[in-house]
Amino acid sequence: MAFDLHVSKRLGDAEIALRLEAGEGLTVLFGPSGAGKTSVLHMVAGLLRPDRGHIRVGGVELFGDGIDVPPERRRAGYVFQESRLFPHLSVAANLRYGAGRAAAIDDVVQLLDIAHLLDRWPRTLSGGEAKRVAIGRALLSDPAFLLLDEPTASLDRGRAAEVEGAIVDIRDRLRLPILMVTHDRLQAERLATTMVEIDPIRT
Amino acid sequence: MPPVVTGWFLLLAFAPGGPLGFLSDSVLFRWTGAAIAAGVMALPLMVRAIRLSIEAVDRRLEGAARTLGAGPWRVFWTITLPLSLPGLLAGTVLGFARSLGEFGATITFVSNVPGQTQTLPLAIYAALQRPDGDAIALRLSALSVAVALAALVASELLARRMRAAMVHGV
């Protein structure tokens, strides 16, 4: 089982509750805006603590039964919706931030076609470029799995297709389990191995 | 709190028999005491400016760094601190400015001893008390304006270099 989540969390007036079991490949978490999809990714990454439940990824217990692995040891390759590149570091330094000494930076740079961006600064990148750098940074941190939050939102169609291509490559060539959030049903159907719908928040 | 009150409390603390009385010989009426007075007056302003700048750092970037394998200390040194540097600098300049203008706490705590505790403002005040002191007061005033300007220019240059470093890499 790649992803085995059973979490609930009260956020203000809303209650997020999700049960999800998914195997290999790319699992899409699909649902309307504001359904708590991003919160679920935050819980898997360790940035948000569920009230109850368990989180297991690839058979490793990350949360539950008194276990709460800190985010830096979860090996989650998290690509945030807003990219979250470090503004005071160059693209190359952003890529190396989570990378070990032996990391195959060249391979990732080639896979994502970002070699020409290495000396640039995050604020000079377009949305699509920043997204590919963010994916590269996550891949280079030696992740056990990937979390993608609306990876093509705010991109025009051409750029979105590029990023989707990179995601397909990661799914089929690197064979990393991926949990992806989107509100785009067509995209979900194009990319998903498993599709899970999340209900609108109950209040 | 009026600076005079701060100075009086410092005097009570460092006077023989006070809680820090064992230090009285090395502090009272000496330059060390003047430095303590300036530091005590400047510290709250500095701490406040620095705290605000650290709080202004985007928590989401720190979260991103955690997911990339960085523990809390590495996040602080590589993300939080570099991103709050301009605020740290501003706080330092603010503290320096407060110390440069310090008068009340110093004169109450360690008096006005030429060569030991006579700071620029105290020296100007002392000069103005003398009938022939105008020329000295004028010279000292020019000196304090020069010091203040130099600090302002230095901090501005440093801030610019740091901004440039953030944009173009260190």
Coordinates of C-alpha atoms in Angstrom, one line a residue:
Chain A
M1 CA 0.0 0.0 0.0
A2 CA 1.6 3.3 -1.1
F3 CA -0.7 5.6 0.8
D4 CA -2.8 4.5 3.8
L5 CA -4.4 7.6 5.4
H6 CA -7.2 7.8 7.9
V7 CA -7.2 11.3 9.3
S8 CA -9.6 13.8 10.8
K9 CA -8.9 17.3 11.8
R10 CA -11.1 20.2 13.0
L11 CA -10.1 23.5 11.5
G12 CA -12.2 26.3 12.9
D13 CA -15.8 25.4 12.1
A14 CA -14.9 22.8 9.5
E15 CA -14.2 19.1 10.0
I16 CA -11.8 17.4 7.6
A17 CA -12.1 13.7 7.5
L18 CA -10.6 11.4 4.9
R19 CA -10.0 7.7 4.5
L20 CA -7.8 6.7 1.6
E21 CA -5.9 3.6 0.6
A22 CA -4.1 3.6 -2.7
G23 CA -1.5 1.5 -4.3
E24 CA 1.3 2.2 -6.7
G25 CA 1.4 5.1 -9.1
L26 CA -0.3 8.5 -9.0
T27 CA -3.2 9.0 -6.6
V28 CA -5.3 12.0 -7.3
L29 CA -7.2 13.7 -4.5
F30 CA -10.0 15.4 -6.2
G31 CA -12.6 17.7 -4.9
P32 CA -13.9 21.3 -4.9
S33 CA -11.9 24.2 -3.6
G34 CA -12.0 24.5 0.1
A35 CA -12.6 20.9 0.7
G36 CA -9.4 20.6 2.8
K37 CA -7.3 18.9 0.1
T38 CA -4.2 21.0 0.9
S39 CA -4.7 20.4 4.6
V40 CA -4.5 16.6 3.9
L41 CA -1.2 17.1 2.1
H42 CA 0.1 19.2 5.0
M43 CA -0.9 16.4 7.3
V44 CA 1.0 13.8 5.3
A45 CA 4.0 16.1 5.1
G46 CA 3.9 16.7 8.9
L47 CA 3.2 20.4 8.7
L48 CA -0.3 20.0 10.2
R49 CA -1.1 17.6 13.0
P50 CA -4.3 15.5 12.6
D51 CA -6.6 15.3 15.6
R52 CA -7.0 11.6 15.1
G53 CA -6.1 8.8 12.8
H54 CA -3.0 7.4 11.2
I55 CA -0.8 8.1 8.2
R56 CA 1.2 5.4 6.6
V57 CA 3.2 5.8 3.4
G58 CA 4.9 2.8 1.7
G59 CA 4.3 0.8 4.9
V60 CA 6.1 3.4 7.1
E61 CA 4.1 4.8 10.0
L62 CA 4.4 8.6 9.9
F63 CA 1.6 9.4 12.3
G64 CA -0.5 7.5 14.8
D65 CA -0.1 5.2 17.8
G66 CA 1.9 7.9 19.6
I67 CA 4.2 8.3 16.6
D68 CA 4.6 11.7 15.0
V69 CA 7.6 11.8 12.7
P70 CA 8.9 15.4 12.3
P71 CA 8.6 16.8 8.7
E72 CA 12.3 16.7 8.1
R73 CA 12.4 13.0 8.6
R74 CA 9.3 12.0 6.6
R75 CA 11.1 12.2 3.2
A76 CA 8.1 13.9 1.6
G77 CA 8.9 15.6 -1.6
Y78 CA 6.3 18.3 -1.3
V79 CA 5.6 20.6 -4.3
F80 CA 3.5 23.4 -2.9
Q81 CA 0.8 25.2 -4.8
E82 CA 2.8 28.5 -4.6
S83 CA 6.1 26.8 -5.3
R84 CA 7.7 28.4 -2.2
L85 CA 11.2 28.8 -3.6
F86 CA 13.6 30.5 -1.2
P87 CA 13.9 34.1 -2.5
H88 CA 17.4 34.7 -1.1
L89 CA 18.9 31.6 -2.9
S90 CA 19.6 31.1 -6.6
V91 CA 17.8 28.4 -8.5
A92 CA 20.9 26.1 -8.2
A93 CA 21.0 26.7 -4.4
N94 CA 17.3 26.1 -4.1
L95 CA 17.8 22.8 -5.9
R96 CA 20.7 21.8 -3.7
Y97 CA 18.9 22.8 -0.4
G98 CA 17.6 19.4 0.4
A99 CA 20.1 17.4 -1.8
G100 CA 22.7 15.1 -0.4
R101 CA 26.3 15.3 -1.8
A102 CA 25.7 12.4 -4.2
A103 CA 22.5 13.7 -5.5
A104 CA 22.0 13.4 -9.3
I105 CA 21.4 17.1 -9.9
D106 CA 22.2 16.8 -13.6
D107 CA 19.7 14.0 -14.2
V108 CA 16.9 16.0 -12.5
V109 CA 17.9 19.2 -14.3
Q110 CA 17.7 17.3 -17.6
L111 CA 14.4 15.6 -16.7
L112 CA 12.7 18.9 -16.0
D113 CA 14.6 20.9 -18.6
I114 CA 15.8 23.6 -16.2
A115 CA 19.5 23.7 -17.1
H116 CA 19.2 27.3 -18.4
L117 CA 17.6 28.5 -15.2
L118 CA 20.4 27.4 -12.7
D119 CA 22.0 30.9 -12.3
R120 CA 18.7 32.7 -12.2
W121 CA 16.8 34.1 -9.1
P122 CA 13.4 32.8 -8.1
R123 CA 11.7 36.2 -8.5
T124 CA 12.8 36.3 -12.2
L125 CA 11.1 33.0 -13.1
S126 CA 7.8 32.6 -14.8
G127 CA 5.1 30.5 -13.0
G128 CA 5.9 27.4 -15.0
E129 CA 9.6 27.7 -14.5
A130 CA 9.2 28.2 -10.8
K131 CA 7.0 25.1 -10.6
R132 CA 9.5 22.9 -12.5
V133 CA 12.3 24.2 -10.2
A134 CA 10.1 23.4 -7.1
I135 CA 9.5 19.9 -8.5
G136 CA 13.2 19.5 -9.0
R137 CA 14.0 20.7 -5.5
A138 CA 11.6 18.2 -4.1
L139 CA 12.9 15.3 -6.2
L140 CA 16.5 16.1 -5.1
S141 CA 15.7 15.8 -1.4
D142 CA 15.7 12.0 -1.9
P143 CA 12.0 11.7 -1.2
A144 CA 10.2 8.4 -0.5
F145 CA 7.1 9.9 -2.1
L146 CA 5.8 13.1 -3.7
L147 CA 3.0 15.4 -2.7
L148 CA 1.8 17.7 -5.5
D149 CA -0.6 20.5 -4.7
E150 CA -2.4 21.8 -7.8
P151 CA 0.8 21.6 -9.8
T152 CA -0.6 23.3 -12.9
A153 CA -2.9 25.9 -11.4
S154 CA -2.0 29.4 -12.5
L155 CA -0.2 28.1 -15.6
D156 CA -1.3 28.7 -19.1
R157 CA -2.1 25.7 -21.2
G158 CA 1.3 25.2 -22.8
R159 CA 3.1 25.4 -19.5
A160 CA 0.6 23.2 -17.8
A161 CA 1.2 20.5 -20.5
E162 CA 5.0 20.8 -19.8
V163 CA 4.5 20.3 -16.1
E164 CA 2.1 17.4 -16.7
G165 CA 4.7 15.8 -19.0
A166 CA 7.3 16.0 -16.2
I167 CA 4.8 14.5 -13.7
V168 CA 4.1 11.5 -16.1
D169 CA 7.9 11.0 -16.4
I170 CA 8.3 10.9 -12.7
R171 CA 5.4 8.5 -12.3
D172 CA 6.6 6.1 -15.0
R173 CA 10.4 6.5 -14.9
L174 CA 11.2 7.2 -11.3
R175 CA 8.2 5.1 -10.0
L176 CA 7.8 7.3 -7.0
P177 CA 4.3 7.1 -5.3
I178 CA 2.6 10.4 -5.9
L179 CA -0.3 12.0 -4.0
M180 CA -1.6 14.9 -6.1
V181 CA -4.4 17.4 -5.4
T182 CA -6.3 19.0 -8.2
H183 CA -9.7 20.5 -8.8
D184 CA -9.4 19.8 -12.5
R185 CA -11.4 16.7 -13.3
L186 CA -9.9 16.3 -16.8
Q187 CA -6.4 16.5 -15.5
A188 CA -7.2 14.0 -12.8
E189 CA -8.5 11.6 -15.3
R190 CA -5.4 12.1 -17.5
L191 CA -2.9 11.4 -14.8
A192 CA -4.4 9.3 -12.1
T193 CA -3.8 5.7 -11.4
T194 CA -6.2 5.9 -8.5
M195 CA -8.7 8.7 -8.0
V196 CA -10.2 9.6 -4.7
E197 CA -13.0 12.2 -4.3
I198 CA -13.0 14.3 -1.1
D199 CA -16.3 15.5 0.0
P200 CA -17.0 19.2 0.7
I201 CA -16.3 20.1 4.3
R202 CA -19.0 19.2 6.7
T203 CA -19.6 21.9 9.3
Chain B
M1 CA 9.7 54.9 31.7
P2 CA 11.6 58.2 31.9
P3 CA 15.4 57.6 31.4
V4 CA 16.1 59.3 34.7
V5 CA 14.1 56.6 36.5
T6 CA 16.0 53.8 34.6
G7 CA 19.3 55.5 35.7
W8 CA 18.2 55.7 39.3
F9 CA 17.2 52.0 39.3
L10 CA 20.6 51.1 37.8
L11 CA 22.2 53.2 40.5
L12 CA 20.3 51.3 43.2
A13 CA 21.2 48.0 41.6
F14 CA 24.9 48.6 41.3
A15 CA 25.4 50.7 44.5
P16 CA 27.3 48.9 47.3
G17 CA 24.8 46.8 49.1
G18 CA 22.5 46.6 46.0
P19 CA 21.8 43.3 44.3
L20 CA 24.7 43.9 41.9
G21 CA 26.8 45.8 44.4
F22 CA 29.8 43.5 44.1
L23 CA 30.3 45.2 40.7
S24 CA 30.1 48.8 42.0
D25 CA 33.9 49.4 41.8
S26 CA 34.1 48.5 38.2
V27 CA 30.9 50.2 37.1
L28 CA 30.0 53.3 39.1
F29 CA 31.4 56.6 37.6
R30 CA 33.3 54.6 35.0
W31 CA 32.8 54.3 31.2
T32 CA 31.5 50.7 31.7
G33 CA 28.6 52.2 33.7
A34 CA 27.9 54.6 30.8
A35 CA 27.9 51.7 28.4
I36 CA 25.5 49.7 30.6
A37 CA 23.1 52.7 30.7
A38 CA 23.2 53.1 26.9
G39 CA 22.7 49.4 26.4
V40 CA 19.8 49.2 28.8
M41 CA 18.1 52.1 27.1
A42 CA 18.7 50.8 23.6
L43 CA 18.0 47.1 24.1
P44 CA 14.1 47.1 24.2
L45 CA 14.0 49.1 21.0
M46 CA 16.5 46.8 19.3
V47 CA 14.8 43.6 20.5
R48 CA 11.4 44.9 19.3
A49 CA 12.7 45.7 15.8
I50 CA 14.5 42.4 15.5
R51 CA 11.6 40.4 16.8
L52 CA 9.2 42.1 14.3
S53 CA 11.5 41.3 11.4
I54 CA 11.9 37.6 12.5
E55 CA 8.1 37.3 12.8
A56 CA 7.7 38.9 9.4
V57 CA 9.5 36.0 7.7
D58 CA 7.1 33.8 5.7
R59 CA 6.4 30.7 7.8
R60 CA 5.5 28.8 4.7
L61 CA 9.1 29.0 3.5
E62 CA 10.2 27.5 6.8
G63 CA 7.7 24.7 6.4
A64 CA 9.0 24.1 2.9
A65 CA 12.6 23.9 4.3
R66 CA 11.4 21.3 6.9
T67 CA 9.9 19.1 4.2
L68 CA 13.3 19.2 2.4
G69 CA 15.0 17.6 5.4
A70 CA 16.1 20.6 7.4
G71 CA 15.7 20.5 11.2
P72 CA 14.6 23.5 13.2
W73 CA 18.1 24.9 13.7
R74 CA 19.1 24.6 10.1
V75 CA 15.9 26.3 9.1
F76 CA 16.7 29.2 11.5
W77 CA 20.2 29.7 10.2
T78 CA 19.6 29.2 6.5
I79 CA 16.0 30.6 6.0
T80 CA 14.8 32.7 9.0
L81 CA 18.0 34.6 9.8
P82 CA 19.0 35.6 6.2
L83 CA 15.5 36.7 5.4
S84 CA 15.3 38.9 8.5
L85 CA 18.7 40.5 8.1
P86 CA 17.4 43.9 6.9
G87 CA 15.3 44.1 10.1
L88 CA 18.2 43.0 12.3
L89 CA 20.3 45.8 10.8
A90 CA 17.5 48.4 11.2
G91 CA 17.2 47.3 14.9
T92 CA 20.9 47.7 15.4
V93 CA 20.9 51.2 13.9
L94 CA 17.9 52.1 16.0
G95 CA 19.7 50.9 19.1
F96 CA 22.8 52.9 18.1
A97 CA 20.8 56.0 17.6
R98 CA 19.1 55.6 21.0
S99 CA 22.5 55.1 22.7
L100 CA 24.0 58.2 21.0
G101 CA 21.3 60.4 22.3
E102 CA 21.3 58.9 25.8
F103 CA 21.4 61.5 28.5
G104 CA 19.1 61.0 31.5
A105 CA 19.9 57.5 32.5
T106 CA 23.6 58.0 32.1
I107 CA 23.9 61.2 34.1
T108 CA 21.7 59.8 36.9
F109 CA 23.6 56.4 37.0
V110 CA 27.2 57.3 36.5
S111 CA 27.2 61.2 36.7
N112 CA 29.2 63.3 34.3
V113 CA 32.9 62.5 34.7
P114 CA 35.2 63.9 32.0
G115 CA 37.2 61.1 30.4
Q116 CA 35.1 58.4 32.0
T117 CA 31.3 58.8 31.7
Q118 CA 31.0 62.1 29.8
T119 CA 29.2 61.1 26.6
L120 CA 28.7 63.5 23.7
P121 CA 25.3 64.8 25.0
L122 CA 26.7 65.2 28.5
A123 CA 29.7 67.1 27.2
I124 CA 27.6 69.4 25.2
Y125 CA 25.4 70.1 28.2
A126 CA 28.4 70.7 30.4
A127 CA 29.9 73.1 27.8
L128 CA 26.6 75.0 27.7
Q129 CA 26.8 75.6 31.4
R130 CA 30.0 77.6 31.0
P131 CA 29.9 81.2 29.9
D132 CA 32.7 80.6 27.3
G133 CA 31.5 77.1 26.3
D134 CA 29.6 78.0 23.1
A135 CA 32.5 77.2 20.8
I136 CA 33.1 73.8 22.4
A137 CA 29.4 73.0 22.3
L138 CA 29.3 73.9 18.6
R139 CA 32.2 71.7 17.8
L140 CA 30.8 68.8 19.8
S141 CA 27.4 69.2 18.2
A142 CA 29.0 69.1 14.7
L143 CA 30.8 65.9 15.8
S144 CA 27.6 64.2 16.9
V145 CA 25.8 65.2 13.7
A146 CA 28.7 63.7 11.8
V147 CA 28.7 60.4 13.8
A148 CA 24.9 60.1 13.4
L149 CA 25.1 60.8 9.6
A150 CA 28.0 58.3 9.3
A151 CA 26.0 55.6 11.0
L152 CA 23.0 56.3 8.8
V153 CA 25.0 56.1 5.6
A154 CA 26.8 53.0 6.7
S155 CA 23.6 51.2 7.5
E156 CA 22.0 52.3 4.2
L157 CA 25.1 51.0 2.3
L158 CA 25.0 47.8 4.2
A159 CA 21.3 47.3 3.7
R160 CA 21.8 47.9 0.0
R161 CA 24.6 45.4 -0.2
M162 CA 22.5 42.9 1.6
R163 CA 19.5 43.4 -0.7
A164 CA 21.9 43.0 -3.6
A165 CA 23.3 39.9 -2.1
M166 CA 19.8 38.5 -1.7
V167 CA 18.9 39.2 -5.3
H168 CA 22.2 38.3 -6.9
G169 CA 23.6 35.7 -4.4
V170 CA 26.2 36.0 -1.8

